[in-house]
XYZ file of C-alpha atoms in Angstrom:
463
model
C 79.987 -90.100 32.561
C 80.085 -88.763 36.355
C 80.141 -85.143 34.627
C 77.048 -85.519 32.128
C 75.255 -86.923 35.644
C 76.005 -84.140 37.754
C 74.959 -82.052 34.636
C 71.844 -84.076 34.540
C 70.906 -84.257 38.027
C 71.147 -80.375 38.204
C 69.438 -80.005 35.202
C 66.543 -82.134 37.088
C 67.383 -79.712 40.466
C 66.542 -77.101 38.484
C 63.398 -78.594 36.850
C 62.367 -79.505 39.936
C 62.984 -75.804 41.433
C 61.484 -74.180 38.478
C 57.805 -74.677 39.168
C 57.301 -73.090 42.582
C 58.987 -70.303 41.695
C 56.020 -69.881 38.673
C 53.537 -70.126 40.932
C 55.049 -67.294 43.079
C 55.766 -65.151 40.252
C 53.061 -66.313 37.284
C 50.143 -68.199 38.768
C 46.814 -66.843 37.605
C 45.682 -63.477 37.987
C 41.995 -64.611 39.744
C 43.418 -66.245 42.231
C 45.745 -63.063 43.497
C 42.653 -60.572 43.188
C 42.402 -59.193 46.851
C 39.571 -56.381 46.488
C 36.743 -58.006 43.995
C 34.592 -55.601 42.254
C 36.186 -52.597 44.751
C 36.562 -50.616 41.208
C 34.751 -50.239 38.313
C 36.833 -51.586 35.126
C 36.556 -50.676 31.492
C 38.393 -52.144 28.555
C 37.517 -50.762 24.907
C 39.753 -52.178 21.601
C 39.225 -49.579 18.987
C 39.838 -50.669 14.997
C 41.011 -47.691 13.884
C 38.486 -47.267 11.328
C 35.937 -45.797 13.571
C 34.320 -48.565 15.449
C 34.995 -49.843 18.894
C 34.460 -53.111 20.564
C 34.040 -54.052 24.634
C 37.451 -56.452 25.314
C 38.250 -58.275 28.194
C 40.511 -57.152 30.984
C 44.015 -58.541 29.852
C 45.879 -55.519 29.964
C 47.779 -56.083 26.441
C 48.271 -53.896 23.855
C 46.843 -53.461 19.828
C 48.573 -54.630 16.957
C 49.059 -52.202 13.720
C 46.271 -50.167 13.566
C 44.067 -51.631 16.451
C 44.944 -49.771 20.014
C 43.478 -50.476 23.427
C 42.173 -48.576 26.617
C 41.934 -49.749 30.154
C 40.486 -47.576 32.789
C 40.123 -48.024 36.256
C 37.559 -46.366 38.188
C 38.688 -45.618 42.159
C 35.370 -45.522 44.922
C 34.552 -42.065 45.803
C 35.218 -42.547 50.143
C 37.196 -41.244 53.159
C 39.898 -44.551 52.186
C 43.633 -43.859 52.485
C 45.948 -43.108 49.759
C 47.879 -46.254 50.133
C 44.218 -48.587 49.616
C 43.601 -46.410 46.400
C 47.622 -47.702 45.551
C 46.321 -51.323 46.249
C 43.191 -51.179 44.237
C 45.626 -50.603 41.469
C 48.222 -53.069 42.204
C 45.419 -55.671 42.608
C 43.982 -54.543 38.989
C 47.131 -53.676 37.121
C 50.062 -55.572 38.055
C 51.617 -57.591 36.053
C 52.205 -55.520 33.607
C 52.706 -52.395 35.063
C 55.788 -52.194 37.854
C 55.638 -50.123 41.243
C 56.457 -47.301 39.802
C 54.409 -46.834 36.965
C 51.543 -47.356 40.012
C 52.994 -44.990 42.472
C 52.746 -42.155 39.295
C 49.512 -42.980 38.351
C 48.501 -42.531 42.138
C 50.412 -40.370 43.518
C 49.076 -36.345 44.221
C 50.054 -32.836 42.783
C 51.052 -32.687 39.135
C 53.124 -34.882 36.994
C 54.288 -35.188 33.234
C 57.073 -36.756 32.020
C 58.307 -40.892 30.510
C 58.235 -43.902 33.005
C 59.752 -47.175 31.551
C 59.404 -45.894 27.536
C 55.518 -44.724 28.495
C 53.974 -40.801 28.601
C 52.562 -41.292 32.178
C 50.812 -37.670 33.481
C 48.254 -36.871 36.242
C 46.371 -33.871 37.675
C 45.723 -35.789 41.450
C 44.359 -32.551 44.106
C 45.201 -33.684 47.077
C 41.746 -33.143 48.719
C 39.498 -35.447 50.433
C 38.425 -38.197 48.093
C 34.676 -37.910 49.046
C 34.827 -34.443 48.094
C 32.968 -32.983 45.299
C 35.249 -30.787 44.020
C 38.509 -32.954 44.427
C 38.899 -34.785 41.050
C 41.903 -37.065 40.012
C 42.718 -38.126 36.414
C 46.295 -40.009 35.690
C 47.044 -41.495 32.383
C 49.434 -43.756 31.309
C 49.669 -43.412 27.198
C 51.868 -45.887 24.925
C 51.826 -45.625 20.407
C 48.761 -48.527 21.100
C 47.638 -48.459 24.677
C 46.572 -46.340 27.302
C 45.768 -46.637 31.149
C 43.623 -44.156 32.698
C 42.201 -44.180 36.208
C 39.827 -41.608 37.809
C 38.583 -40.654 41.292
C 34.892 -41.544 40.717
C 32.870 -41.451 37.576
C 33.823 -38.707 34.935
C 30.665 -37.593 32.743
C 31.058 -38.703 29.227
C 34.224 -40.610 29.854
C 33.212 -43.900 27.896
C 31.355 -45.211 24.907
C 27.798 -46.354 24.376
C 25.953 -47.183 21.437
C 24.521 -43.934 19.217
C 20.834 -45.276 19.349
C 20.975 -45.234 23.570
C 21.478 -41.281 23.880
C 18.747 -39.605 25.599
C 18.911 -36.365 24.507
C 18.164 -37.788 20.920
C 14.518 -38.277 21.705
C 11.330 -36.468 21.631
C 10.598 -35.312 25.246
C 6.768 -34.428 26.543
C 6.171 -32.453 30.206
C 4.637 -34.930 32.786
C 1.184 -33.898 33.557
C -0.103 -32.804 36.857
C -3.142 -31.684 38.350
C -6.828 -32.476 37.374
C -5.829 -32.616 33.513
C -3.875 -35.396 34.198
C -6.196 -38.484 33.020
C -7.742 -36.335 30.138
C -4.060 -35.952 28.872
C -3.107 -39.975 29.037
C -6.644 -40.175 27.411
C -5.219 -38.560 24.774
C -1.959 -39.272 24.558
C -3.481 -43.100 24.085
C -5.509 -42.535 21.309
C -2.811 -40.602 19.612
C -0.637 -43.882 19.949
C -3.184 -46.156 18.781
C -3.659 -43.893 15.797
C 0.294 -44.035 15.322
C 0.656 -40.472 16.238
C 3.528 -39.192 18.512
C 5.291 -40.217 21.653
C 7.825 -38.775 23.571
C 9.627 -39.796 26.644
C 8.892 -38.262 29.881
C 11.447 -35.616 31.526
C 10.892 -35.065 35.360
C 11.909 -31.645 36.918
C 15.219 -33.450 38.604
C 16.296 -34.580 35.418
C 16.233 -31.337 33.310
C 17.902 -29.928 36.837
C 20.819 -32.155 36.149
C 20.904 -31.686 32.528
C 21.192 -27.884 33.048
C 24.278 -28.620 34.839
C 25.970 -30.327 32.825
C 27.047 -29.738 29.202
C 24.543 -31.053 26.498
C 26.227 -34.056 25.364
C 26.017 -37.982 26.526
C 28.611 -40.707 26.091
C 26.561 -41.852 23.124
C 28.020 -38.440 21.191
C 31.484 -38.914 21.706
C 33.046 -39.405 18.586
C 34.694 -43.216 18.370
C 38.646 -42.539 17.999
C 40.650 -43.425 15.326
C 44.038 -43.072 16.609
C 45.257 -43.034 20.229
C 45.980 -39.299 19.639
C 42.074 -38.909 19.433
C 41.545 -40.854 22.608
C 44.242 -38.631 24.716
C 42.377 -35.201 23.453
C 38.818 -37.192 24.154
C 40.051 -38.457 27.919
C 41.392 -34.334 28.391
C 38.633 -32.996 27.280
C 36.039 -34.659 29.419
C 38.035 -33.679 32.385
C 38.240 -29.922 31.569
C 33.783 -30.448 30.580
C 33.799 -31.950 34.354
C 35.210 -29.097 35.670
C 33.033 -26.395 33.447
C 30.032 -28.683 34.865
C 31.011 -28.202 38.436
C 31.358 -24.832 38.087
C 27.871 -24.146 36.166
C 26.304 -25.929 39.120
C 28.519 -23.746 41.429
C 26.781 -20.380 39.261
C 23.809 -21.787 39.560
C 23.343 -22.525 43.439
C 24.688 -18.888 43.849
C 22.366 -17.410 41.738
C 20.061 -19.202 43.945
C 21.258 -18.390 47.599
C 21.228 -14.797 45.869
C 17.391 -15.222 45.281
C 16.738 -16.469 48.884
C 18.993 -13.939 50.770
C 16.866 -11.212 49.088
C 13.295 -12.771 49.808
C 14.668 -14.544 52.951
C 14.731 -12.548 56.477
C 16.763 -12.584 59.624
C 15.891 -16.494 60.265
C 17.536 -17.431 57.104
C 20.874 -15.437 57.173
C 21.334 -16.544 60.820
C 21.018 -19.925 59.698
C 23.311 -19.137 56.512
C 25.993 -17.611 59.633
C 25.537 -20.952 61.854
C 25.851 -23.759 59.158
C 28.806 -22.259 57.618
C 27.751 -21.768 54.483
C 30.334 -19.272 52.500
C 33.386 -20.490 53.907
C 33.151 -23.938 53.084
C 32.006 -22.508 49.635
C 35.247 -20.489 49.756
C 37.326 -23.899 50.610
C 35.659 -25.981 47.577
C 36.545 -22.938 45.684
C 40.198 -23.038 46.199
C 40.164 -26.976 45.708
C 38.586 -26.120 42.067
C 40.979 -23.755 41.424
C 43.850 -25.497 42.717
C 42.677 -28.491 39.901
C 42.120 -26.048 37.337
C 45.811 -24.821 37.970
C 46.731 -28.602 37.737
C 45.920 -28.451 34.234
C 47.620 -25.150 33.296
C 50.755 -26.763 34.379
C 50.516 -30.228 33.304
C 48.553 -30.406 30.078
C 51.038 -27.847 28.131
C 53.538 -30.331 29.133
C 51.696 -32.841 27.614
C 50.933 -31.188 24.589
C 55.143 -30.747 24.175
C 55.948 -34.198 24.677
C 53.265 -35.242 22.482
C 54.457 -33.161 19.627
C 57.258 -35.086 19.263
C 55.397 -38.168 19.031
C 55.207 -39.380 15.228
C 51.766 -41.299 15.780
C 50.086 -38.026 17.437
C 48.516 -35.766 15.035
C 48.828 -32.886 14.045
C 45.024 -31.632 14.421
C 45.304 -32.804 18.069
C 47.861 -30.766 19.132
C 45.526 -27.719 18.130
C 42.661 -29.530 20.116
C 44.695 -29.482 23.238
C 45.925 -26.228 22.804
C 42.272 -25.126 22.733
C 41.668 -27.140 25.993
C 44.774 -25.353 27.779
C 42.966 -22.082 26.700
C 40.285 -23.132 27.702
C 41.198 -24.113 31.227
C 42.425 -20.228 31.736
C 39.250 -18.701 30.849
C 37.458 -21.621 33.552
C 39.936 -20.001 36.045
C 39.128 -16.554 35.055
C 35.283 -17.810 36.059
C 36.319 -19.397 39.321
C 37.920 -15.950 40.190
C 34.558 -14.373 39.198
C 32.891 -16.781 41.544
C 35.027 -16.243 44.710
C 34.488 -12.305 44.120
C 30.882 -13.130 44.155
C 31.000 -15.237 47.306
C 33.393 -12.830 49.503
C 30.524 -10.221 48.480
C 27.964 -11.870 49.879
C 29.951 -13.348 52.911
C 30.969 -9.672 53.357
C 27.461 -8.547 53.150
C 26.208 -11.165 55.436
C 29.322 -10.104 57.595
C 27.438 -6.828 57.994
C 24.336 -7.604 58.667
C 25.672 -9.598 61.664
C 27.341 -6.561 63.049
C 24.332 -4.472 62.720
C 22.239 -6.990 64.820
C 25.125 -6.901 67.240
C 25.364 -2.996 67.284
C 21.615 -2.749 67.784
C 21.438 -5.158 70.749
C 24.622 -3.338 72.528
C 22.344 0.002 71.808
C 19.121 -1.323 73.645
C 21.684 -2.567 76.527
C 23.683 0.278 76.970
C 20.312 2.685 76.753
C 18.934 0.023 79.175
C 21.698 0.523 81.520
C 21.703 4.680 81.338
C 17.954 4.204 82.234
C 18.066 2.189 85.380
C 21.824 4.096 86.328
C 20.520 7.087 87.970
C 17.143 5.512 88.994
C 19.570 3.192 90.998
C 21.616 5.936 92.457
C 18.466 8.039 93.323
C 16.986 4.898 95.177
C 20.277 4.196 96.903
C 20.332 8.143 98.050
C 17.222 7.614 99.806
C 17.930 4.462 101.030
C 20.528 4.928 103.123
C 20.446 4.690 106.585
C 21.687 7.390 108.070
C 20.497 10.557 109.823
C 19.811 13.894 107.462
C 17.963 12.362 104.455
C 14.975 14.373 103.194
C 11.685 12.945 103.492
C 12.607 10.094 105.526
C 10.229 10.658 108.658
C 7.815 8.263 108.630
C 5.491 9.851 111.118
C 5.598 13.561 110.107
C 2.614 14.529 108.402
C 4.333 17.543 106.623
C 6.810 14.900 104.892
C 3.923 12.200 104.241
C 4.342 13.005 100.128
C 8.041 11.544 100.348
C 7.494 8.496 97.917
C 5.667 10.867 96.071
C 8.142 13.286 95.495
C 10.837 10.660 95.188
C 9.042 9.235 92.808
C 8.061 12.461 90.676
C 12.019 13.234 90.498
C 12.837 9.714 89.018
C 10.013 10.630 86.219
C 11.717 13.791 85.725
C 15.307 12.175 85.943
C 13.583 9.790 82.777
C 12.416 12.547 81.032
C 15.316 14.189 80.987
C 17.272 11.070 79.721
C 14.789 10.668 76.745
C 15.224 14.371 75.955
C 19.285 13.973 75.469
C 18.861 11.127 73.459
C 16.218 12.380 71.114
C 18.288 15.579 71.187
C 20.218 14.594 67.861
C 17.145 13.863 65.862
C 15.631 16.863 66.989
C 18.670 18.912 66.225
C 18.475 17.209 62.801
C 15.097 17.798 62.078
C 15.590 21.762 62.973
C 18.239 21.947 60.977
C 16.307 20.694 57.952
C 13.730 22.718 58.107
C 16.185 25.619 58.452
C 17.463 24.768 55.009
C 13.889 24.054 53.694
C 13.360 27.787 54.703
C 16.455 29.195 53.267
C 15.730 27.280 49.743
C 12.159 28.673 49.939
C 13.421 32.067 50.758
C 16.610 32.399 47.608
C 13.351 30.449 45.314
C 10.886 33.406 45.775
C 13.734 35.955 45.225
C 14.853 34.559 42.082
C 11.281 33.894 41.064
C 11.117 37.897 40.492
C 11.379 39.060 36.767
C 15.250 39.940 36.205
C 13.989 43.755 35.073
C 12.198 44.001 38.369
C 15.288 43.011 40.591
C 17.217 45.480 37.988
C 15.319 48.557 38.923
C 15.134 47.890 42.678
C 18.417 47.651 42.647
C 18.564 51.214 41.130
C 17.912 51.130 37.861
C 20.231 51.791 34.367
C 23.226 54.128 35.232
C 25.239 55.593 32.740
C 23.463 56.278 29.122
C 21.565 53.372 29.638
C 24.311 51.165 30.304
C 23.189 48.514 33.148
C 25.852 47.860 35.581
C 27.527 44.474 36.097
């Protein structure tokens, strides 16, 4: 009897233990969020059979045919590694451990299995405000997958078909004085039931020129989580095309306005810096696109052996790897182009220098022996010409001294319009000499024969 209550009263020690340490290790997940609405969440449960649903954030995975994706969103800022690593933890744990985070997070290029999961990532380490420094980890299970990105990704997620605009009829906005005669008409024609088309502004086709000509309304709905792994890879490599279509495009354009622009501009161009920060976004691109070469072949090896990854999507991501090394054929292109005009501008900026050390220097041999002339003559001591100030045969002394400076400048402008006088002579020379062998060979060749003596030898002409 004294055993079973010993047994009993520890059985009630540890009943009473067992409830704090739940609410240290299980309580509920809203009261341990730390950063509210600091990223932008996602969750999509796909069927299978081609339809998709919006799901709430639970983090679990689908059953038989059904799969899941979560993705996480990180802010686009200056923030620290280490707060991006929280954002996660605060978003994604429980389930996922510390490691599975510090993979996800982490920088540089990663493939391989954490905990029974494909985890991979193509993380530049740039600045995380940067433009050109994108980040795209992916944690993939048979009927889940994790992604997270550094800012938005163009055509990452799902929308509704009927919600796309490029599937509508666009009109031109009017301007000028035709203006009210066109919404005039553009009324009637509605009352009558005729057409109507949406409005495009001048920004918006801009940004649709950058970008390629799909919206997330055209994305194809997966039916398998191999589908969703080539969808989430393939968006990234159509970011990186994008960024580098707008990166053609603004060069085309700086192009254009070096070659109307003047001095003002490319001295402006020289002070803000212009080419080599182009050259360091360059080398972040590339450094991403390099990213890729090495991790998604990786990828596309372990997914091989997966039984649930099919067969048509390993040739999709082979065609994305290839496609990847003709974007960094591009980019190397691009920097050619850039280290062209940098070197051009380079150039100009020595020929402004040259030509302002030629004024100087013919400045200085200008006023050089005007200065030594004047400190000849003013020297005070006894033998200097023209220095008597009362002798009426030396009264023409600034005169003279300042006839023989003239002459000293003439000279000076002789010597250095010597070489393109010398020049000029020696074209007209040549002109001479042309004119000369032309009105010699303009003779008849029978005329030149017989002044030259004729036909010797039975009529033979000599060679």
């Amino acid at each position: 009897m004294e055993l079973l209550s010993d047994d009993a009263a520890a059985e009630g020690e540890e009943e009473g233990r067992e409830p704090s340490g739940k609410r240290l290790v299980r309580e509920p997940r809203h009261c341990r969020v730390h950063f509210p609405g600091a990223v932008r969440q996602k969750a999509y449960l796909f069927d299978g059979l081609g339809n998709y649903f919006n799901k709430e954030w639970d983090l679990k995975e689908g059953s038989g045919k059904e799969f899941c994706w979560y993705h996480v969103e990180l802010p686009k800022g200056n923030q620290k590694l280490a707060l991006s690593a929280q954002y996660l933890i605060d978003v994604l744990c429980p389930p996922l451990k510390l490691q599975d985070i510090l993979t996800l997070v982490s920088n540089g290029p990663f493939c391989a299995h954490v905990d029974g999961a494909l985890v991979f990532r193509v993380n530049s380490p740039g600045p995380a405000a940067s433009s050109f420094t994108l980040r795209l980890a992916a944690r993939v299970t048979e009927n889940s997958v994790i992604t997270v990105s550094l800012g938005r990704i163009p055509r990452l997620d799902f929308s509704p078909t009927g919600q796309s605009l490029l599937s509508e009829i666009p009109s031109i906005e009017s301007t000028g004085l035709v203006r009210d005669a066109e919404e005039e008409e553009e009324e009637e024609e509605e009352e009558e039931g005729g057409r109507s088309g949406i409005i495009i502004r001048e920004h918006v086709l801009e940004f649709l020129l950058t970008m390629n000509h799909s919206e997330e309304a055209d994305n194809p709905v997966p039916v398998k989580v191999s589908n969703l792994v080539v969808h989430i890879i393939d968006t990234h490599v159509d970011h990186v095309q994008d960024i580098v279509t707008k990166l053609e495009m603004e060069l085309d354009a700086v192009e254009l306005e070096l070659d109307k622009g003047g001095s003002t501009l490319k001295k402006q161009m020289m002070d803000d810096r212009r080419f080599p920060k182009l050259h360091l976004n360059l080398q972040r691109l590339l450094q991403v696109v390099a990213h890729g070469e090495q991790v998604f072949p990786r990828v596309k090896e372990k997914c091989s052996a997966k039984s649930w990854f099919a067969n048509e999507d390993i040739i999709a991501l082979e065609e994305l790897i290839g496609c990847l090394r003709r974007l960094k054929d591009n980019l190397g292109f691009i920097v050619n182009r850039v280290t062209a005009i940098q070197a051009g501008l380079h150039s100009w900026q020595s020929e402004q220098i040259n030509k302002k050390l030629y004024y100087l220097s013919f400045l200085s041999l200008t006023f050089l022996p005007l200065s030594t002339v004047t400190g000849i003559f003013g020297m005070n001591v006894g033998g200097v010409p023209w220095t008597a100030q009362k002798d009426p045969a030396l009264q023409d002394g600034f005169r003279n001294v300042m006839f023989l400076c003239a002459m000293i400048l003439f000279l000076l402008l002789v010597s250095f319009s010597f070489p393109s006088l010398y020049a000029q002579l020696t074209y007209w020379r040549r002109r001479y000499a042309m004119r000369r062998s032309w009105s010699i060979n303009s003779k008849s060749f029978l005329s030149r024969t017989f002044q030259r003596g004729g036909f010797q030898g039975g009529g033979y002409m000599r060679i």
